[in-house]
PDB file of C-alpha atoms in Angstrom:
ATOM      1  CA  MET A   1      86.319  70.811 122.721  1.00  0.00           C
ATOM      2  CA  ALA A   2      84.840  71.977 119.140  1.00  0.00           C
ATOM      3  CA  GLU A   3      82.369  74.302 121.096  1.00  0.00           C
ATOM      4  CA  SER A   4      85.174  75.774 123.357  1.00  0.00           C
ATOM      5  CA  GLN A   5      87.070  77.132 120.664  1.00  0.00           C
ATOM      6  CA  PRO A   6      84.485  79.291 118.813  1.00  0.00           C
ATOM      7  CA  LYS A   7      83.564  80.511 122.299  1.00  0.00           C
ATOM      8  CA  SER A   8      87.190  81.462 122.643  1.00  0.00           C
ATOM      9  CA  ALA A   9      87.726  83.312 119.517  1.00  0.00           C
ATOM     10  CA  GLU A  10      84.566  85.512 120.359  1.00  0.00           C
ATOM     11  CA  ALA A  11      85.737  86.510 123.801  1.00  0.00           C
ATOM     12  CA  GLY A  12      89.194  87.328 122.348  1.00  0.00           C
ATOM     13  CA  ILE A  13      87.163  89.558 119.873  1.00  0.00           C
ATOM     14  CA  GLU A  14      85.175  91.023 122.646  1.00  0.00           C
ATOM     15  CA  ASP A  15      88.483  91.716 124.380  1.00  0.00           C
ATOM     16  CA  LEU A  16      89.627  93.228 121.367  1.00  0.00           C
ATOM     17  CA  LYS A  17      86.881  95.569 120.670  1.00  0.00           C
ATOM     18  CA  PRO A  18      87.645  98.402 123.144  1.00  0.00           C
ATOM     19  CA  ALA A  19      91.442  98.554 121.913  1.00  0.00           C
ATOM     20  CA  LEU A  20      89.882  98.785 118.117  1.00  0.00           C
ATOM     21  CA  THR A  21      87.386 101.436 118.931  1.00  0.00           C
ATOM     22  CA  LYS A  22      90.114 103.750 120.769  1.00  0.00           C
ATOM     23  CA  LEU A  23      92.456 102.898 117.802  1.00  0.00           C
ATOM     24  CA  SER A  24      89.367 103.977 115.366  1.00  0.00           C
ATOM     25  CA  LEU A  25      88.945 107.180 117.394  1.00  0.00           C
ATOM     26  CA  GLU A  26      92.195 108.540 117.572  1.00  0.00           C
ATOM     27  CA  LEU A  27      92.818 107.821 113.788  1.00  0.00           C
ATOM     28  CA  GLY A  28      89.749 109.143 112.842  1.00  0.00           C
ATOM     29  CA  PRO A  29      90.904 112.642 113.317  1.00  0.00           C
ATOM     30  CA  LEU A  30      93.761 112.303 111.357  1.00  0.00           C
ATOM     31  CA  VAL A  31      92.193 110.906 108.501  1.00  0.00           C
ATOM     32  CA  VAL A  32      89.738 113.812 108.114  1.00  0.00           C
ATOM     33  CA  PHE A  33      92.214 116.279 108.213  1.00  0.00           C
ATOM     34  CA  PHE A  34      94.291 114.510 105.587  1.00  0.00           C
ATOM     35  CA  LEU A  35      91.495 113.972 103.484  1.00  0.00           C
ATOM     36  CA  VAL A  36      89.872 117.632 103.789  1.00  0.00           C
ATOM     37  CA  ASN A  37      93.140 119.122 103.151  1.00  0.00           C
ATOM     38  CA  ALA A  38      93.388 116.939 100.056  1.00  0.00           C
ATOM     39  CA  GLN A  39      90.369 118.412  98.600  1.00  0.00           C
ATOM     40  CA  GLY A  40      90.472 121.541 100.655  1.00  0.00           C
ATOM     41  CA  GLU A  41      91.177 123.889  97.245  1.00  0.00           C
ATOM     42  CA  ASN A  42      88.359 122.407  95.575  1.00  0.00           C
ATOM     43  CA  ILE A  43      86.156 122.764  98.392  1.00  0.00           C
ATOM     44  CA  LEU A  44      87.212 126.477  98.661  1.00  0.00           C
ATOM     45  CA  GLU A  45      86.754 126.933  95.200  1.00  0.00           C
ATOM     46  CA  ALA A  46      83.264 125.581  95.000  1.00  0.00           C
ATOM     47  CA  PHE A  47      82.073 127.486  98.232  1.00  0.00           C
ATOM     48  CA  PRO A  48      83.698 131.181  97.865  1.00  0.00           C
ATOM     49  CA  VAL A  49      82.387 132.222 101.203  1.00  0.00           C
ATOM     50  CA  LEU A  50      84.794 129.954 102.763  1.00  0.00           C
ATOM     51  CA  GLN A  51      87.572 131.782 101.526  1.00  0.00           C
ATOM     52  CA  THR A  52      86.497 134.668 103.875  1.00  0.00           C
ATOM     53  CA  TRP A  53      87.578 132.936 106.885  1.00  0.00           C
ATOM     54  CA  PHE A  54      90.282 130.392 105.392  1.00  0.00           C
ATOM     55  CA  SER A  55      92.944 131.449 102.978  1.00  0.00           C
ATOM     56  CA  GLN A  56      94.715 128.478 102.559  1.00  0.00           C
ATOM     57  CA  PRO A  57      93.352 124.702 102.214  1.00  0.00           C
ATOM     58  CA  ILE A  58      95.272 123.659 104.991  1.00  0.00           C
ATOM     59  CA  ILE A  59      93.786 126.172 107.306  1.00  0.00           C
ATOM     60  CA  PHE A  60      90.191 125.048 106.372  1.00  0.00           C
ATOM     61  CA  ALA A  61      91.459 121.552 107.056  1.00  0.00           C
ATOM     62  CA  THR A  62      92.721 122.625 110.624  1.00  0.00           C
ATOM     63  CA  ALA A  63      89.533 123.758 111.497  1.00  0.00           C
ATOM     64  CA  VAL A  64      87.756 120.669 110.881  1.00  0.00           C
ATOM     65  CA  PHE A  65      90.489 118.930 112.085  1.00  0.00           C
ATOM     66  CA  MET A  66      89.694 120.868 115.711  1.00  0.00           C
ATOM     67  CA  VAL A  67      85.984 119.550 115.223  1.00  0.00           C
ATOM     68  CA  ALA A  68      86.745 116.276 114.446  1.00  0.00           C
ATOM     69  CA  MET A  69      89.502 116.035 117.280  1.00  0.00           C
ATOM     70  CA  THR A  70      86.484 117.362 119.610  1.00  0.00           C
ATOM     71  CA  ILE A  71      83.924 114.938 118.791  1.00  0.00           C
ATOM     72  CA  SER A  72      86.658 112.080 118.966  1.00  0.00           C
ATOM     73  CA  LEU A  73      87.224 112.970 122.520  1.00  0.00           C
ATOM     74  CA  ALA A  74      83.701 113.348 122.801  1.00  0.00           C
ATOM     75  CA  LEU A  75      82.912 110.097 121.582  1.00  0.00           C
ATOM     76  CA  SER A  76      85.719 108.375 123.767  1.00  0.00           C
ATOM     77  CA  LYS A  77      83.889 109.612 126.805  1.00  0.00           C
ATOM     78  CA  LEU A  78      80.693 108.566 125.736  1.00  0.00           C
ATOM     79  CA  ILE A  79      81.662 104.998 124.183  1.00  0.00           C
ATOM     80  CA  LEU A  80      84.623 104.117 126.215  1.00  0.00           C
ATOM     81  CA  LYS A  81      83.591 106.001 129.621  1.00  0.00           C
ATOM     82  CA  THR A  82      87.289 107.468 129.397  1.00  0.00           C
ATOM     83  CA  ILE A  83      89.479 109.862 127.924  1.00  0.00           C
ATOM     84  CA  PRO A  84      92.892 108.881 128.104  1.00  0.00           C
ATOM     85  CA  VAL A  85      95.621 111.396 129.131  1.00  0.00           C
ATOM     86  CA  MET A  86      97.792 111.464 126.028  1.00  0.00           C
ATOM     87  CA  PRO A  87      94.807 112.212 123.442  1.00  0.00           C
ATOM     88  CA  LEU A  88      93.492 114.639 125.825  1.00  0.00           C
ATOM     89  CA  VAL A  89      96.776 116.853 126.064  1.00  0.00           C
ATOM     90  CA  THR A  90      97.083 116.464 122.496  1.00  0.00           C
ATOM     91  CA  GLY A  91      93.322 117.585 122.082  1.00  0.00           C
ATOM     92  CA  VAL A  92      94.133 120.531 123.930  1.00  0.00           C
ATOM     93  CA  VAL A  93      96.924 121.508 122.190  1.00  0.00           C
ATOM     94  CA  VAL A  94      95.490 120.874 118.920  1.00  0.00           C
ATOM     95  CA  LEU A  95      92.681 123.479 120.211  1.00  0.00           C
ATOM     96  CA  VAL A  96      95.120 126.128 121.318  1.00  0.00           C
ATOM     97  CA  PHE A  97      97.359 125.833 118.193  1.00  0.00           C
ATOM     98  CA  GLY A  98      94.886 125.254 115.587  1.00  0.00           C
ATOM     99  CA  GLY A  99      93.077 128.259 117.107  1.00  0.00           C
ATOM    100  CA  MET A 100      96.223 130.629 116.358  1.00  0.00           C
ATOM    101  CA  THR A 101      96.143 129.045 112.686  1.00  0.00           C
ATOM    102  CA  LEU A 102      92.967 130.435 112.395  1.00  0.00           C
ATOM    103  CA  TYR A 103      93.677 133.656 113.956  1.00  0.00           C
ATOM    104  CA  PHE A 104      96.881 134.364 112.259  1.00  0.00           C
ATOM    105  CA  GLN A 105      95.596 132.381 109.145  1.00  0.00           C
ATOM    106  CA  ASP A 106      99.497 130.899 109.276  1.00  0.00           C
ATOM    107  CA  ALA A 107      99.966 127.527 109.169  1.00  0.00           C
ATOM    108  CA  LEU A 108     103.356 127.266 110.975  1.00  0.00           C
ATOM    109  CA  PHE A 109     101.239 127.160 114.275  1.00  0.00           C
ATOM    110  CA  ILE A 110      99.707 123.709 113.476  1.00  0.00           C
ATOM    111  CA  LYS A 111     102.881 122.190 112.136  1.00  0.00           C
ATOM    112  CA  LEU A 112     104.641 123.324 115.189  1.00  0.00           C
ATOM    113  CA  LYS A 113     102.074 121.492 117.264  1.00  0.00           C
ATOM    114  CA  PRO A 114     103.404 117.991 116.815  1.00  0.00           C
ATOM    115  CA  THR A 115     106.876 119.259 118.114  1.00  0.00           C
ATOM    116  CA  ILE A 116     105.774 120.889 120.821  1.00  0.00           C
ATOM    117  CA  THR A 117     103.633 117.734 121.918  1.00  0.00           C
ATOM    118  CA  ASN A 118     106.263 115.401 121.205  1.00  0.00           C
ATOM    119  CA  VAL A 119     109.062 117.515 122.954  1.00  0.00           C
ATOM    120  CA  LEU A 120     106.680 117.928 125.768  1.00  0.00           C
ATOM    121  CA  PHE A 121     105.677 114.137 126.264  1.00  0.00           C
ATOM    122  CA  GLY A 122     109.252 113.292 125.709  1.00  0.00           C
ATOM    123  CA  SER A 123     110.393 115.632 128.395  1.00  0.00           C
ATOM    124  CA  VAL A 124     107.903 114.733 130.945  1.00  0.00           C
ATOM    125  CA  LEU A 125     109.040 111.060 130.874  1.00  0.00           C
ATOM    126  CA  LEU A 126     112.766 111.541 130.666  1.00  0.00           C
ATOM    127  CA  GLY A 127     112.201 114.157 133.175  1.00  0.00           C
ATOM    128  CA  GLY A 128     110.200 111.776 135.500  1.00  0.00           C
ATOM    129  CA  LEU A 129     113.201 108.828 135.063  1.00  0.00           C
ATOM    130  CA  ALA A 130     115.212 111.501 136.386  1.00  0.00           C
ATOM    131  CA  PHE A 131     113.767 112.029 139.595  1.00  0.00           C
ATOM    132  CA  GLY A 132     113.063 108.104 139.708  1.00  0.00           C
ATOM    133  CA  HIS A 133     109.663 107.906 138.622  1.00  0.00           C
ATOM    134  CA  SER A 134     108.650 105.635 135.619  1.00  0.00           C
ATOM    135  CA  LEU A 135     105.385 108.254 134.761  1.00  0.00           C
ATOM    136  CA  LEU A 136     104.138 105.688 132.014  1.00  0.00           C
ATOM    137  CA  ARG A 137     102.965 103.403 134.523  1.00  0.00           C
ATOM    138  CA  TYR A 138     100.361 106.340 135.430  1.00  0.00           C
ATOM    139  CA  VAL A 139      99.164 106.435 131.633  1.00  0.00           C
ATOM    140  CA  PHE A 140      99.199 102.464 130.837  1.00  0.00           C
ATOM    141  CA  GLY A 141      98.937 101.246 134.371  1.00  0.00           C
ATOM    142  CA  GLU A 142      95.763  99.366 134.128  1.00  0.00           C
ATOM    143  CA  VAL A 143      96.712  97.998 130.453  1.00  0.00           C
ATOM    144  CA  TYR A 144     100.171  96.678 131.250  1.00  0.00           C
ATOM    145  CA  LYS A 145     101.393  94.662 134.311  1.00  0.00           C
ATOM    146  CA  LEU A 146     105.314  95.201 134.438  1.00  0.00           C
ATOM    147  CA  GLN A 147     108.072  94.767 137.029  1.00  0.00           C
ATOM    148  CA  ASP A 148     109.813  98.022 137.878  1.00  0.00           C
ATOM    149  CA  ARG A 149     112.536  97.404 135.234  1.00  0.00           C
ATOM    150  CA  GLY A 150     109.936  96.879 132.387  1.00  0.00           C
ATOM    151  CA  TRP A 151     108.272 100.150 133.370  1.00  0.00           C
ATOM    152  CA  TYR A 152     111.857 102.106 133.517  1.00  0.00           C
ATOM    153  CA  LEU A 153     113.139 100.536 130.099  1.00  0.00           C
ATOM    154  CA  MET A 154     109.571 101.022 128.489  1.00  0.00           C
ATOM    155  CA  THR A 155     109.453 105.098 129.797  1.00  0.00           C
ATOM    156  CA  LEU A 156     112.982 105.521 128.613  1.00  0.00           C
ATOM    157  CA  ARG A 157     112.328 104.116 124.789  1.00  0.00           C
ATOM    158  CA  TRP A 158     109.149 106.075 124.664  1.00  0.00           C
ATOM    159  CA  GLY A 159     110.834 109.374 126.001  1.00  0.00           C
ATOM    160  CA  LEU A 160     113.560 108.954 123.227  1.00  0.00           C
ATOM    161  CA  PHE A 161     111.138 108.534 120.634  1.00  0.00           C
ATOM    162  CA  PHE A 162     108.996 111.180 121.117  1.00  0.00           C
ATOM    163  CA  PHE A 163     112.405 113.535 120.640  1.00  0.00           C
ATOM    164  CA  VAL A 164     112.682 111.407 117.372  1.00  0.00           C
ATOM    165  CA  LEU A 165     108.968 112.145 116.331  1.00  0.00           C
ATOM    166  CA  ALA A 166     109.923 115.901 117.303  1.00  0.00           C
ATOM    167  CA  ALA A 167     113.161 115.838 114.991  1.00  0.00           C
ATOM    168  CA  LEU A 168     111.408 114.124 112.083  1.00  0.00           C
ATOM    169  CA  ASN A 169     108.463 116.625 112.096  1.00  0.00           C
ATOM    170  CA  GLU A 170     110.681 119.708 112.421  1.00  0.00           C
ATOM    171  CA  ILE A 171     112.702 118.193 109.194  1.00  0.00           C
ATOM    172  CA  VAL A 172     109.648 117.605 107.208  1.00  0.00           C
ATOM    173  CA  TRP A 173     107.859 120.655 107.643  1.00  0.00           C
ATOM    174  CA  ARG A 174     110.957 123.005 107.178  1.00  0.00           C
ATOM    175  CA  ASN A 175     111.609 121.304 103.735  1.00  0.00           C
ATOM    176  CA  PHE A 176     108.778 120.062 102.043  1.00  0.00           C
ATOM    177  CA  SER A 177     105.035 121.337 100.727  1.00  0.00           C
ATOM    178  CA  ASP A 178     102.332 121.667 102.934  1.00  0.00           C
ATOM    179  CA  ASP A 179     100.635 118.511 101.587  1.00  0.00           C
ATOM    180  CA  PHE A 180     103.480 116.492 101.913  1.00  0.00           C
ATOM    181  CA  TRP A 181     103.546 117.106 105.914  1.00  0.00           C
ATOM    182  CA  VAL A 182     100.039 116.510 106.044  1.00  0.00           C
ATOM    183  CA  ALA A 183     100.236 113.164 104.080  1.00  0.00           C
ATOM    184  CA  PHE A 184     103.847 112.272 106.252  1.00  0.00           C
ATOM    185  CA  LYS A 185     101.932 113.223 109.239  1.00  0.00           C
ATOM    186  CA  VAL A 186      99.123 110.381 108.694  1.00  0.00           C
ATOM    187  CA  TRP A 187     100.615 107.987 106.789  1.00  0.00           C
ATOM    188  CA  GLY A 188     103.925 107.966 107.952  1.00  0.00           C
ATOM    189  CA  ILE A 189     104.138 109.320 111.453  1.00  0.00           C
ATOM    190  CA  MET A 190     101.111 107.112 112.644  1.00  0.00           C
ATOM    191  CA  PRO A 191     102.384 103.711 111.414  1.00  0.00           C
ATOM    192  CA  LEU A 192     105.599 104.400 112.625  1.00  0.00           C
ATOM    193  CA  THR A 193     104.552 104.901 116.032  1.00  0.00           C
ATOM    194  CA  MET A 194     102.142 101.780 115.862  1.00  0.00           C
ATOM    195  CA  VAL A 195     105.274  99.744 114.432  1.00  0.00           C
ATOM    196  CA  PHE A 196     107.582 101.355 117.324  1.00  0.00           C
ATOM    197  CA  ALA A 197     104.654 100.060 119.794  1.00  0.00           C
ATOM    198  CA  MET A 198     104.708  96.743 118.479  1.00  0.00           C
ATOM    199  CA  SER A 199     108.215  96.421 118.654  1.00  0.00           C
ATOM    200  CA  GLN A 200     108.140  96.478 122.411  1.00  0.00           C
ATOM    201  CA  LEU A 201     105.874  93.550 122.681  1.00  0.00           C
ATOM    202  CA  PRO A 202     109.479  91.732 123.913  1.00  0.00           C
ATOM    203  CA  LEU A 203     109.834  93.699 126.470  1.00  0.00           C
ATOM    204  CA  LEU A 204     106.328  94.145 127.567  1.00  0.00           C
ATOM    205  CA  ASN A 205     106.255  89.792 127.731  1.00  0.00           C
ATOM    206  CA  LYS A 206     109.988  89.529 129.177  1.00  0.00           C
ATOM    207  CA  TYR A 207     109.074  91.958 132.175  1.00  0.00           C
ATOM    208  CA  ALA A 208     105.308  91.050 132.486  1.00  0.00           C
ATOM    209  CA  PRO A 209     104.981  89.119 136.145  1.00  0.00           C
ATOM    210  CA  SER A 210     104.758  85.645 135.690  1.00  0.00           C
ATOM    211  CA  GLU A 211     100.752  85.229 136.011  1.00  0.00           C
ATOM    212  CA  GLU A 212     100.119  87.824 133.613  1.00  0.00           C
ATOM    213  CA  PRO A 213      99.223  86.796 129.675  1.00  0.00           C
ATOM    214  CA  ALA A 214     101.219  87.501 126.323  1.00  0.00           C
ATOM    215  CA  ALA A 215     100.834  91.163 125.303  1.00  0.00           C
ATOM    216  CA  ASN A 216      98.349  91.451 122.520  1.00  0.00           C
ATOM    217  CA  PRO A 217      99.584  93.219 119.542  1.00  0.00           C
ATOM    218  CA  VAL A 218      96.767  95.279 118.562  1.00  0.00           C
ATOM    219  CA  LYS A 219      96.611  96.396 122.188  1.00  0.00           C
ATOM    220  CA  ALA A 220      99.881  97.571 121.959  1.00  0.00           C
ATOM    221  CA  ALA A 221      99.228  99.452 118.333  1.00  0.00           C
ATOM    222  CA  ALA A 222      96.034 100.742 119.781  1.00  0.00           C
ATOM    223  CA  GLU A 223      97.800 102.157 123.126  1.00  0.00           C
ATOM    224  CA  GLY A 224     100.843 103.405 120.644  1.00  0.00           C
ATOM    225  CA  ALA A 225      98.507 105.089 118.528  1.00  0.00           C
ATOM    226  CA  GLN A 226      96.901 107.550 121.469  1.00  0.00           C
ATOM    227  CA  THR A 227     100.645 108.897 121.613  1.00  0.00           C
ATOM    228  CA  GLU A 228     100.681 110.490 118.208  1.00  0.00           C
ATOM    229  CA  MET A 229      97.485 112.403 117.108  1.00  0.00           C
TER     230      MET A 229
END
């Protein structure tokens, strides 16, 4: 009996490794974005040649963010053997709007990226429900097993939550400084998304088939994090 408990604990840790790896890969680019933006002015002063291409710290941080996002997606493919749909879509949007930010030297585009991404996700999910399809099933179907009612409620909640995130992003970037917006994106939106994901555990457990084990909070947080990069 004493030996079975360590083995069970080791199995639990092994089971969490993919979720923790995914969480690290998805948080990494955001943390890099925050750190480079915070030190961007010092970096540009230390290397004046960079000012030829980057007129503001946030624009320099955007370029690094694009590189970090590309590396994150490549590592996800290499380590996890897959690139989840939502991070892939977000990555494409980051490259498009980040590219526009660099071309026009205007941070407006990267600030609009979260709004457009969240409105897109919310519209797709709620639009799918309007036509009788719980599209979140196709994203998380390999992670969670739910009854039809569970998928409907989960899709509805996430669809509405994406619109809340879009509204929050609009409020913050329109009323606060660039530094505050970057910090809020990393230390406000991401934790809020993870808390929301973990708050869905009662729903996941309530509508799980009877033979399925209870949902793991770490996995729930990791899956929630992939929706907001």
